[in-house]
Coordinates of C-alpha atoms in Angstrom, one line a residue:
X1 CA -8.8 -3.3 6.4
X2 CA -6.4 -6.1 6.8
X3 CA -2.7 -6.6 7.1
X4 CA -0.8 -8.1 4.2
X5 CA 2.7 -9.5 3.9
X6 CA 4.5 -9.0 0.6
X7 CA 7.7 -11.0 0.5
X8 CA 9.4 -10.3 3.8
X9 CA 7.9 -6.9 4.2
X10 CA 5.0 -6.3 6.6
X11 CA 2.4 -4.2 4.8
X12 CA -0.9 -3.0 6.1
X13 CA -3.0 -3.3 3.0
X14 CA -6.4 -2.8 1.6
X15 CA -9.7 -4.4 1.5
X16 CA -9.8 -3.7 -2.2
X17 CA -11.5 -6.3 -4.2
X18 CA -9.6 -8.2 -6.9
X19 CA -11.5 -6.6 -9.7
X20 CA -14.0 -5.4 -7.2
X21 CA -16.4 -8.1 -8.3
X22 CA -18.8 -10.5 -6.6
X23 CA -19.5 -14.1 -7.6
X24 CA -22.2 -16.5 -6.7
X25 CA -21.7 -19.3 -4.2
X26 CA -22.8 -22.7 -5.3
X27 CA -23.8 -23.7 -1.8
X28 CA -27.4 -23.4 -0.8
X29 CA -26.4 -22.8 2.8
X30 CA -29.5 -21.8 4.6
X31 CA -31.5 -24.6 3.0
X32 CA -29.1 -27.0 4.7
X33 CA -29.1 -25.3 8.1
X34 CA -32.7 -24.6 8.8
X35 CA -32.2 -25.5 12.5
X36 CA -30.3 -22.2 12.8
X37 CA -32.0 -19.9 10.3
X38 CA -35.2 -21.4 9.1
X39 CA -36.9 -20.2 6.0
X40 CA -37.3 -16.7 4.8
X41 CA -39.3 -14.6 7.2
X42 CA -42.4 -12.8 6.1
X43 CA -41.3 -9.8 8.2
X44 CA -41.5 -6.7 6.0
X45 CA -38.7 -4.3 5.6
X46 CA -39.6 -1.0 7.2
X47 CA -40.8 1.4 4.6
X48 CA -39.4 4.9 4.5
X49 CA -42.9 6.4 5.0
X50 CA -43.1 4.8 8.4
X51 CA -39.9 6.4 9.6
X52 CA -40.1 9.8 11.4
X53 CA -36.9 11.1 9.8
X54 CA -36.4 12.4 6.2
X55 CA -33.6 13.1 3.9
X56 CA -33.0 16.6 5.2
X57 CA -30.7 17.5 8.1
X58 CA -30.0 14.1 9.6
X59 CA -26.6 12.4 10.0
X60 CA -25.0 9.5 11.9
X61 CA -21.5 9.8 13.5
X62 CA -19.3 6.9 14.6
X63 CA -16.1 7.2 16.7
X64 CA -13.2 5.5 14.9
X65 CA -10.5 3.5 16.7
X66 CA -7.2 2.3 15.5
X67 CA -4.3 3.9 13.5
X68 CA -2.2 3.5 10.4
X69 CA 0.8 2.3 12.4
X70 CA 1.5 0.2 14.4
X71 CA -2.0 -1.3 14.5
X72 CA -2.5 -1.0 10.8
X73 CA -6.3 -0.9 10.8
X74 CA -9.3 1.1 11.9
X75 CA -12.7 0.0 13.2
X76 CA -16.1 1.4 14.1
X77 CA -18.8 -0.2 16.2
X78 CA -22.1 -1.3 14.7
X79 CA -25.0 -2.4 16.9
X80 CA -27.0 -5.1 15.1
X81 CA -29.8 -7.4 16.0
X82 CA -32.7 -7.6 18.4
X83 CA -31.6 -7.0 21.1
X84 CA -28.7 -5.1 19.5
X85 CA -25.1 -6.4 20.0
X86 CA -21.9 -4.6 19.2
X87 CA -19.5 -5.6 16.4
X88 CA -16.2 -4.1 15.4
X89 CA -16.1 -3.6 11.6
X90 CA -13.5 -2.2 9.2
X91 CA -14.8 0.8 7.3
X92 CA -14.1 0.2 3.7
X93 CA -14.9 2.6 0.9
X94 CA -13.4 0.1 -1.6
X95 CA -16.3 -2.3 -1.4
X96 CA -20.1 -2.3 -1.0
X97 CA -21.0 -5.3 1.1
X98 CA -21.2 -5.2 4.9
X99 CA -20.8 -8.6 6.4
X100 CA -20.2 -10.2 9.8
X101 CA -18.6 -13.5 10.7
X102 CA -21.7 -15.5 11.3
X103 CA -22.7 -18.5 13.5
X104 CA -25.1 -20.2 11.2
X105 CA -23.1 -22.3 12.1
X106 CA -19.7 -21.2 10.8
X107 CA -17.7 -23.6 8.6
X108 CA -14.5 -21.5 8.9
X109 CA -14.2 -18.3 10.9
X110 CA -11.2 -16.3 11.9
X111 CA -10.5 -14.6 15.2
X112 CA -13.1 -12.0 16.3
X113 CA -13.5 -9.4 19.0
X114 CA -17.0 -10.5 19.9
X115 CA -19.1 -13.7 19.7
X116 CA -20.1 -14.6 16.2
X117 CA -23.2 -12.9 14.8
X118 CA -26.3 -15.0 15.1
X119 CA -28.3 -14.2 11.9
X120 CA -32.0 -13.3 11.7
X121 CA -34.2 -15.6 9.7
X122 CA -35.1 -12.8 7.2
X123 CA -33.3 -14.0 4.1
X124 CA -32.7 -11.7 1.1
X125 CA -34.0 -13.5 -2.0
X126 CA -32.0 -14.0 -5.1
X127 CA -34.1 -11.7 -7.2
X128 CA -33.8 -8.8 -4.8
X129 CA -32.2 -5.7 -6.4
X130 CA -29.6 -5.6 -3.6
X131 CA -28.6 -9.2 -4.5
X132 CA -28.4 -8.4 -8.2
X133 CA -26.2 -5.4 -7.5
X134 CA -23.6 -7.6 -5.9
X135 CA -23.2 -9.8 -9.0
X136 CA -22.2 -9.2 -12.6
X137 CA -25.2 -9.8 -14.9
X138 CA -23.5 -12.9 -16.4
X139 CA -22.7 -14.4 -13.0
X140 CA -26.0 -13.8 -11.3
X141 CA -27.9 -17.1 -11.2
X142 CA -30.2 -18.6 -8.6
X143 CA -29.3 -22.0 -7.2
X144 CA -31.9 -21.3 -4.5
X145 CA -34.3 -18.4 -5.4
X146 CA -35.1 -17.9 -1.7
X147 CA -31.6 -16.8 -0.8
X148 CA -28.8 -14.5 -2.0
X149 CA -25.4 -16.1 -2.0
X150 CA -22.3 -14.0 -2.1
X151 CA -18.5 -14.6 -2.3
X152 CA -16.1 -11.7 -1.9
X153 CA -12.3 -11.8 -2.5
X154 CA -9.9 -9.2 -1.3
X155 CA -6.5 -8.2 -2.6
X156 CA -4.7 -9.6 0.5
X157 CA -5.9 -13.1 -0.2
X158 CA -8.7 -13.0 2.3
X159 CA -12.3 -13.8 1.4
X160 CA -15.8 -14.3 2.8
X161 CA -18.5 -16.6 1.6
X162 CA -22.1 -16.4 2.9
X163 CA -25.7 -15.3 2.3
X164 CA -27.5 -12.0 2.7
X165 CA -30.0 -11.5 5.5
X166 CA -31.8 -8.4 6.9
X167 CA -31.6 -7.4 10.5
X168 CA -32.1 -4.3 12.7
X169 CA -29.3 -1.8 12.9
X170 CA -29.4 0.7 15.8
X171 CA -28.3 4.2 14.9
X172 CA -28.2 7.4 16.9
X173 CA -28.9 10.4 14.7
X174 CA -27.6 13.9 15.2
X175 CA -31.2 15.0 15.4
X176 CA -31.4 13.2 18.7
X177 CA -33.5 10.4 17.4
X178 CA -32.7 6.7 17.5
X179 CA -33.8 4.5 14.6
X180 CA -33.6 0.8 14.0
X181 CA -34.0 0.2 10.2
X182 CA -33.8 -3.2 8.8
X183 CA -30.8 -3.4 6.4
X184 CA -29.2 -6.1 4.4
X185 CA -25.8 -7.6 5.5
X186 CA -23.8 -10.6 4.7
X187 CA -23.8 -13.6 7.1
X188 CA -20.3 -14.9 6.4
X189 CA -20.0 -18.5 7.3
X190 CA -16.8 -19.4 5.5
X191 CA -13.8 -17.0 5.8
X192 CA -10.2 -17.2 4.7
X193 CA -7.7 -14.8 6.4
X194 CA -5.4 -12.7 4.3
X195 CA -1.6 -13.4 4.3
X196 CA -1.4 -11.6 7.6
X197 CA -4.5 -11.0 9.6
X198 CA -5.9 -9.4 12.7
X199 CA -9.1 -10.0 14.7
X200 CA -12.2 -8.7 13.0
X201 CA -15.9 -9.1 13.4
X202 CA -16.5 -8.0 9.8
X203 CA -16.4 -5.3 7.2
X204 CA -18.4 -2.1 6.8
X205 CA -18.9 -1.7 3.0
X206 CA -19.2 2.0 2.1
X207 CA -18.8 1.9 -1.6
X208 CA -21.0 3.5 -4.4
X209 CA -23.3 0.5 -4.9
X210 CA -26.9 -0.2 -3.8
X211 CA -25.8 -2.7 -1.2
X212 CA -23.7 -0.3 0.9
X213 CA -25.2 0.6 4.2
X214 CA -25.4 4.4 3.5
X215 CA -27.1 3.6 0.1
X216 CA -29.7 1.5 2.0
X217 CA -30.2 4.2 4.6
X218 CA -30.6 6.8 1.8
X219 CA -33.2 4.6 0.0
X220 CA -35.2 4.5 3.3
X221 CA -35.1 8.3 3.5
X222 CA -32.9 8.4 6.6
X223 CA -29.8 10.2 5.4
X224 CA -28.5 11.7 2.2
X225 CA -26.2 9.3 0.4
X226 CA -23.0 10.8 1.7
X227 CA -20.1 9.1 3.5
X228 CA -17.2 11.0 5.2
X229 CA -14.3 10.1 7.4
X230 CA -11.7 12.0 9.4
X231 CA -8.7 9.9 10.5
X232 CA -6.4 11.6 13.1
X233 CA -2.6 11.4 12.6
X234 CA -2.5 10.5 16.3
X235 CA -5.0 7.6 15.9
X236 CA -8.7 7.5 16.1
X237 CA -11.1 9.9 14.4
X238 CA -14.7 9.6 13.2
X239 CA -16.9 8.4 10.4
X240 CA -20.2 9.8 9.3
X241 CA -23.2 9.3 7.1
X242 CA -25.1 12.4 5.8
X243 CA -24.2 15.9 4.8
X244 CA -24.9 18.2 7.7
X245 CA -21.5 18.1 9.4
X246 CA -19.6 20.3 7.0
X247 CA -19.8 23.6 5.1
X248 CA -19.7 22.6 1.5
X249 CA -18.3 25.9 0.4
X250 CA -15.1 25.3 2.3
X251 CA -14.4 21.8 0.8
X252 CA -12.2 21.2 -2.3
X253 CA -14.4 19.1 -4.6
X254 CA -13.6 17.0 -7.6
X255 CA -16.1 15.0 -9.8
X256 CA -16.3 11.2 -9.4
X257 CA -15.4 9.4 -12.6
X258 CA -18.5 8.2 -14.4
X259 CA -16.4 5.7 -16.4
X260 CA -15.4 3.8 -13.3
X261 CA -18.6 3.8 -11.3
X262 CA -17.6 1.0 -9.0
X263 CA -14.9 3.0 -7.2
X264 CA -14.6 6.4 -5.5
X265 CA -12.3 7.6 -8.2
X266 CA -11.7 11.2 -9.5
X267 CA -10.3 9.6 -12.7
X268 CA -6.7 10.2 -13.8
X269 CA -4.1 12.2 -11.9
X270 CA -0.8 13.9 -12.6
X271 CA 2.0 13.3 -10.1
X272 CA 3.8 16.5 -8.8
X273 CA 7.0 16.1 -6.8
X274 CA 8.3 19.2 -4.9
X275 CA 6.1 21.5 -7.0
X276 CA 7.3 20.2 -10.3
X277 CA 5.5 17.9 -12.8
X278 CA 6.9 14.4 -13.3
X279 CA 5.2 14.1 -16.7
X280 CA 3.2 11.2 -15.3
X281 CA -0.4 12.2 -16.1
X282 CA -2.3 9.0 -16.6
X283 CA -2.5 7.7 -13.0
X284 CA -5.9 6.1 -12.5
X285 CA -6.6 6.9 -8.8
X286 CA -9.0 5.5 -6.2
X287 CA -9.7 6.8 -2.7
X288 CA -9.9 3.7 -0.4
X289 CA -10.3 3.9 3.4
X290 CA -9.7 0.1 3.4
X291 CA -6.0 0.7 2.6
X292 CA -3.6 1.7 5.3
X293 CA -1.0 2.9 2.8
X294 CA -1.0 4.7 -0.5
X295 CA 0.0 2.8 -3.7
X296 CA 1.4 4.1 -7.0
X297 CA 1.9 1.9 -10.0
X298 CA 5.6 1.0 -10.6
X299 CA 6.5 3.8 -13.0
X300 CA 5.3 6.5 -10.6
X301 CA 6.7 4.7 -7.6
X302 CA 10.1 4.5 -9.1
X303 CA 10.0 8.1 -10.0
X304 CA 9.0 9.0 -6.5
X305 CA 11.7 6.9 -4.7
X306 CA 14.4 8.2 -7.1
X307 CA 13.4 11.8 -6.4
X308 CA 13.3 11.3 -2.6
X309 CA 16.7 9.6 -2.6
X310 CA 18.1 12.4 -4.6
X311 CA 16.6 15.0 -2.2
X312 CA 18.1 13.2 0.8
X313 CA 21.6 13.0 -0.7
X314 CA 24.0 14.8 1.6
X315 CA 21.4 14.9 4.4
X316 CA 22.0 13.0 7.7
X317 CA 20.1 9.8 6.6
X318 CA 21.1 6.4 5.4
X319 CA 18.9 3.6 4.2
X320 CA 17.8 1.2 7.0
X321 CA 17.8 -2.1 5.1
X322 CA 17.4 -4.0 8.4
X323 CA 14.1 -2.3 9.1
X324 CA 11.3 -4.5 7.6
X325 CA 8.5 -2.2 8.6
X326 CA 8.1 -1.0 5.1
X327 CA 10.1 -1.4 1.9
X328 CA 12.0 1.8 2.2
X329 CA 13.2 3.2 5.6
X330 CA 16.0 5.6 6.6
X331 CA 17.9 5.9 9.9
X332 CA 19.5 9.0 11.3
X333 CA 22.4 9.5 13.8
X334 CA 20.0 8.6 16.5
X335 CA 16.4 7.2 16.6
X336 CA 13.7 9.6 15.6
X337 CA 10.9 10.2 18.1
X338 CA 8.3 11.7 15.8
X339 CA 7.9 13.1 12.3
X340 CA 8.7 16.6 13.7
X341 CA 12.3 15.4 13.7
X342 CA 12.4 14.7 10.0
X343 CA 9.7 16.6 8.1
X344 CA 12.0 19.5 7.3
X345 CA 14.1 17.2 5.1
X346 CA 11.1 16.1 3.0
X347 CA 9.0 18.1 0.5
X348 CA 5.3 18.0 -0.2
X349 CA 3.9 15.8 -3.0
X350 CA 0.6 16.3 -4.9
X351 CA -1.8 14.6 -7.2
X352 CA -3.5 16.9 -9.7
X353 CA -7.0 15.8 -10.9
X354 CA -8.8 17.1 -13.9
X355 CA -6.6 16.5 -16.9
X356 CA -9.5 15.7 -19.1
X357 CA -10.6 19.3 -19.5
X358 CA -12.3 19.7 -16.1
X359 CA -11.2 22.4 -13.6
X360 CA -8.1 21.0 -11.9
X361 CA -8.0 20.2 -8.2
X362 CA -4.9 19.4 -6.1
X363 CA -4.7 16.7 -3.4
X364 CA -1.6 17.7 -1.5
X365 CA 0.5 15.2 0.5
X366 CA 2.6 16.9 3.2
X367 CA 5.4 14.8 4.6
X368 CA 3.0 13.6 7.4
X369 CA 0.8 12.2 4.7
X370 CA 3.4 9.8 3.3
X371 CA 5.9 9.1 6.1
X372 CA 5.9 7.3 9.5
X373 CA 8.3 6.6 12.3
X374 CA 8.8 2.9 12.8
X375 CA 9.2 1.1 16.1
X376 CA 13.0 1.2 15.5
X377 CA 13.0 4.9 15.3
X378 CA 13.5 5.1 11.5
X379 CA 11.5 7.2 9.0
X380 CA 9.7 5.0 6.5
X381 CA 8.0 5.8 3.2
X382 CA 4.2 5.0 3.4
X383 CA 3.8 5.0 -0.3
X384 CA 4.2 1.5 -1.8
X385 CA 4.6 -0.1 -5.2
X386 CA 1.0 -1.0 -6.2
X387 CA 2.0 -3.1 -9.2
X388 CA 4.2 -5.3 -7.0
X389 CA 1.3 -5.6 -4.6
X390 CA -1.0 -6.9 -7.4
X391 CA -3.0 -3.7 -7.9
X392 CA -2.1 -3.6 -11.6
X393 CA -2.6 0.0 -12.8
X394 CA -4.6 1.2 -9.9
X395 CA -3.2 4.0 -7.8
X396 CA -4.7 4.0 -4.3
X397 CA -4.9 6.9 -1.9
X398 CA -4.9 5.2 1.4
X399 CA -5.4 6.2 5.1
X400 CA -1.9 7.5 5.6
X401 CA -2.5 10.2 3.0
X402 CA -6.0 11.1 4.3
X403 CA -5.0 11.7 7.9
X404 CA -6.0 15.0 9.5
X405 CA -8.4 15.6 6.5
X406 CA -12.1 15.3 6.3
X407 CA -12.7 13.3 3.2
X408 CA -16.2 13.2 1.8
X409 CA -17.8 11.0 -0.8
X410 CA -21.1 12.6 -1.9
X411 CA -23.0 10.1 -4.0
X412 CA -25.9 12.6 -4.4
X413 CA -23.8 15.1 -6.3
X414 CA -21.2 12.5 -7.5
X415 CA -18.2 14.4 -6.1
X416 CA -15.3 13.7 -3.7
X417 CA -14.2 16.4 -1.4
X418 CA -11.4 17.0 1.2
X419 CA -10.3 19.7 3.6
X420 CA -7.8 19.9 6.5
X421 CA -9.6 19.3 9.8
X422 CA -9.0 18.5 13.5
X423 CA -10.0 14.8 13.4
X424 CA -9.5 14.5 17.2
X425 CA -12.6 16.6 17.7
X426 CA -15.8 14.6 17.7
X427 CA -18.6 16.4 15.9
X428 CA -21.3 17.5 18.3
X429 CA -23.1 20.0 16.2
X430 CA -24.6 20.3 12.8
X431 CA -21.5 22.0 11.5
X432 CA -18.0 20.6 12.3
X433 CA -15.2 23.1 12.9
X434 CA -12.9 22.9 9.9
X435 CA -9.4 24.2 10.1

């Protein structure tokens, strides 16, 4: 996740790809820097048959640090290399590729929390299926068949250019075992920051594609291809791989769209305001942990803001045009200390999925799921105009609307699920205590 500035407004925005596409780099980087990385190693990738774990009853849990506001980002720690070294990465369900800023050497790198990653010499070749999955068929060429180049661009204007390598990742499984599978990641040697940036070692790509870390772990038989997160409204939380931390029968599930297989999308939604339909039923929606805030396309955003302003008419609020935290903030007679001071004045919202004949499911947004209290003590709307932000017709459910919920992306069953949960409680058993 990165921060983004739109006009004069500070926005904490998404790691969403512009079109969520990868393109080839024209540079044959490792061929020109053999003093650092050498040629492709003959070290084999560990086969799943050599690992003691299997696809049944095994998960990995990561503590999450950060918050929606005022930090505007989350991170988890990955331990990579031999010996393993820690790196803070942004968990992003909106993209597949995991990459680290990389000393190979680095042409351009932004500020990091830790020393730059020193890559292994185990290059991923151009014809590897993981490399092919990162490129569209028409764009996948091989300037150097011995390496896989990548270039990834994000909606905030940031980007990373590099090559894929394999290295050892250290994971502690809930079974009590520690494993060090060799997984592919990007060695990013040329980064451009977004419009407004924060220190980062890299990105943890958790999307639906073959290159995502959980997909790679699944292909080696270590976990089921399931990703979940639980962000606390007070900050922090946890992220997990695998399916043993929840009772499936207590989760609200909705099918993933098969027409838009690059995204964690339930398809199209209907917007409900205060329990009443707005008539807006064609909102293509994506769940994205890489976005701090939630975005609606302009028509829905205008309907929402008009409704809220009407609801606040006669209440002890007035617009705080001098508060640039978010586009729309309100002040009271005195500064607000928490959402408890204002939530009684705001109603719940909802997105209804399943307008194509499927059973309908409701994703409810209580006031805590779309409001925040700014540093000035004003209440601000954490739902933004996605069209203005350059997201076209995409409607994005961001972190603010997923707080205090366990959200699960089950790639095995092709469903997305959610349930209210205590995200301050780190899972220590095979079944997490759901509210």
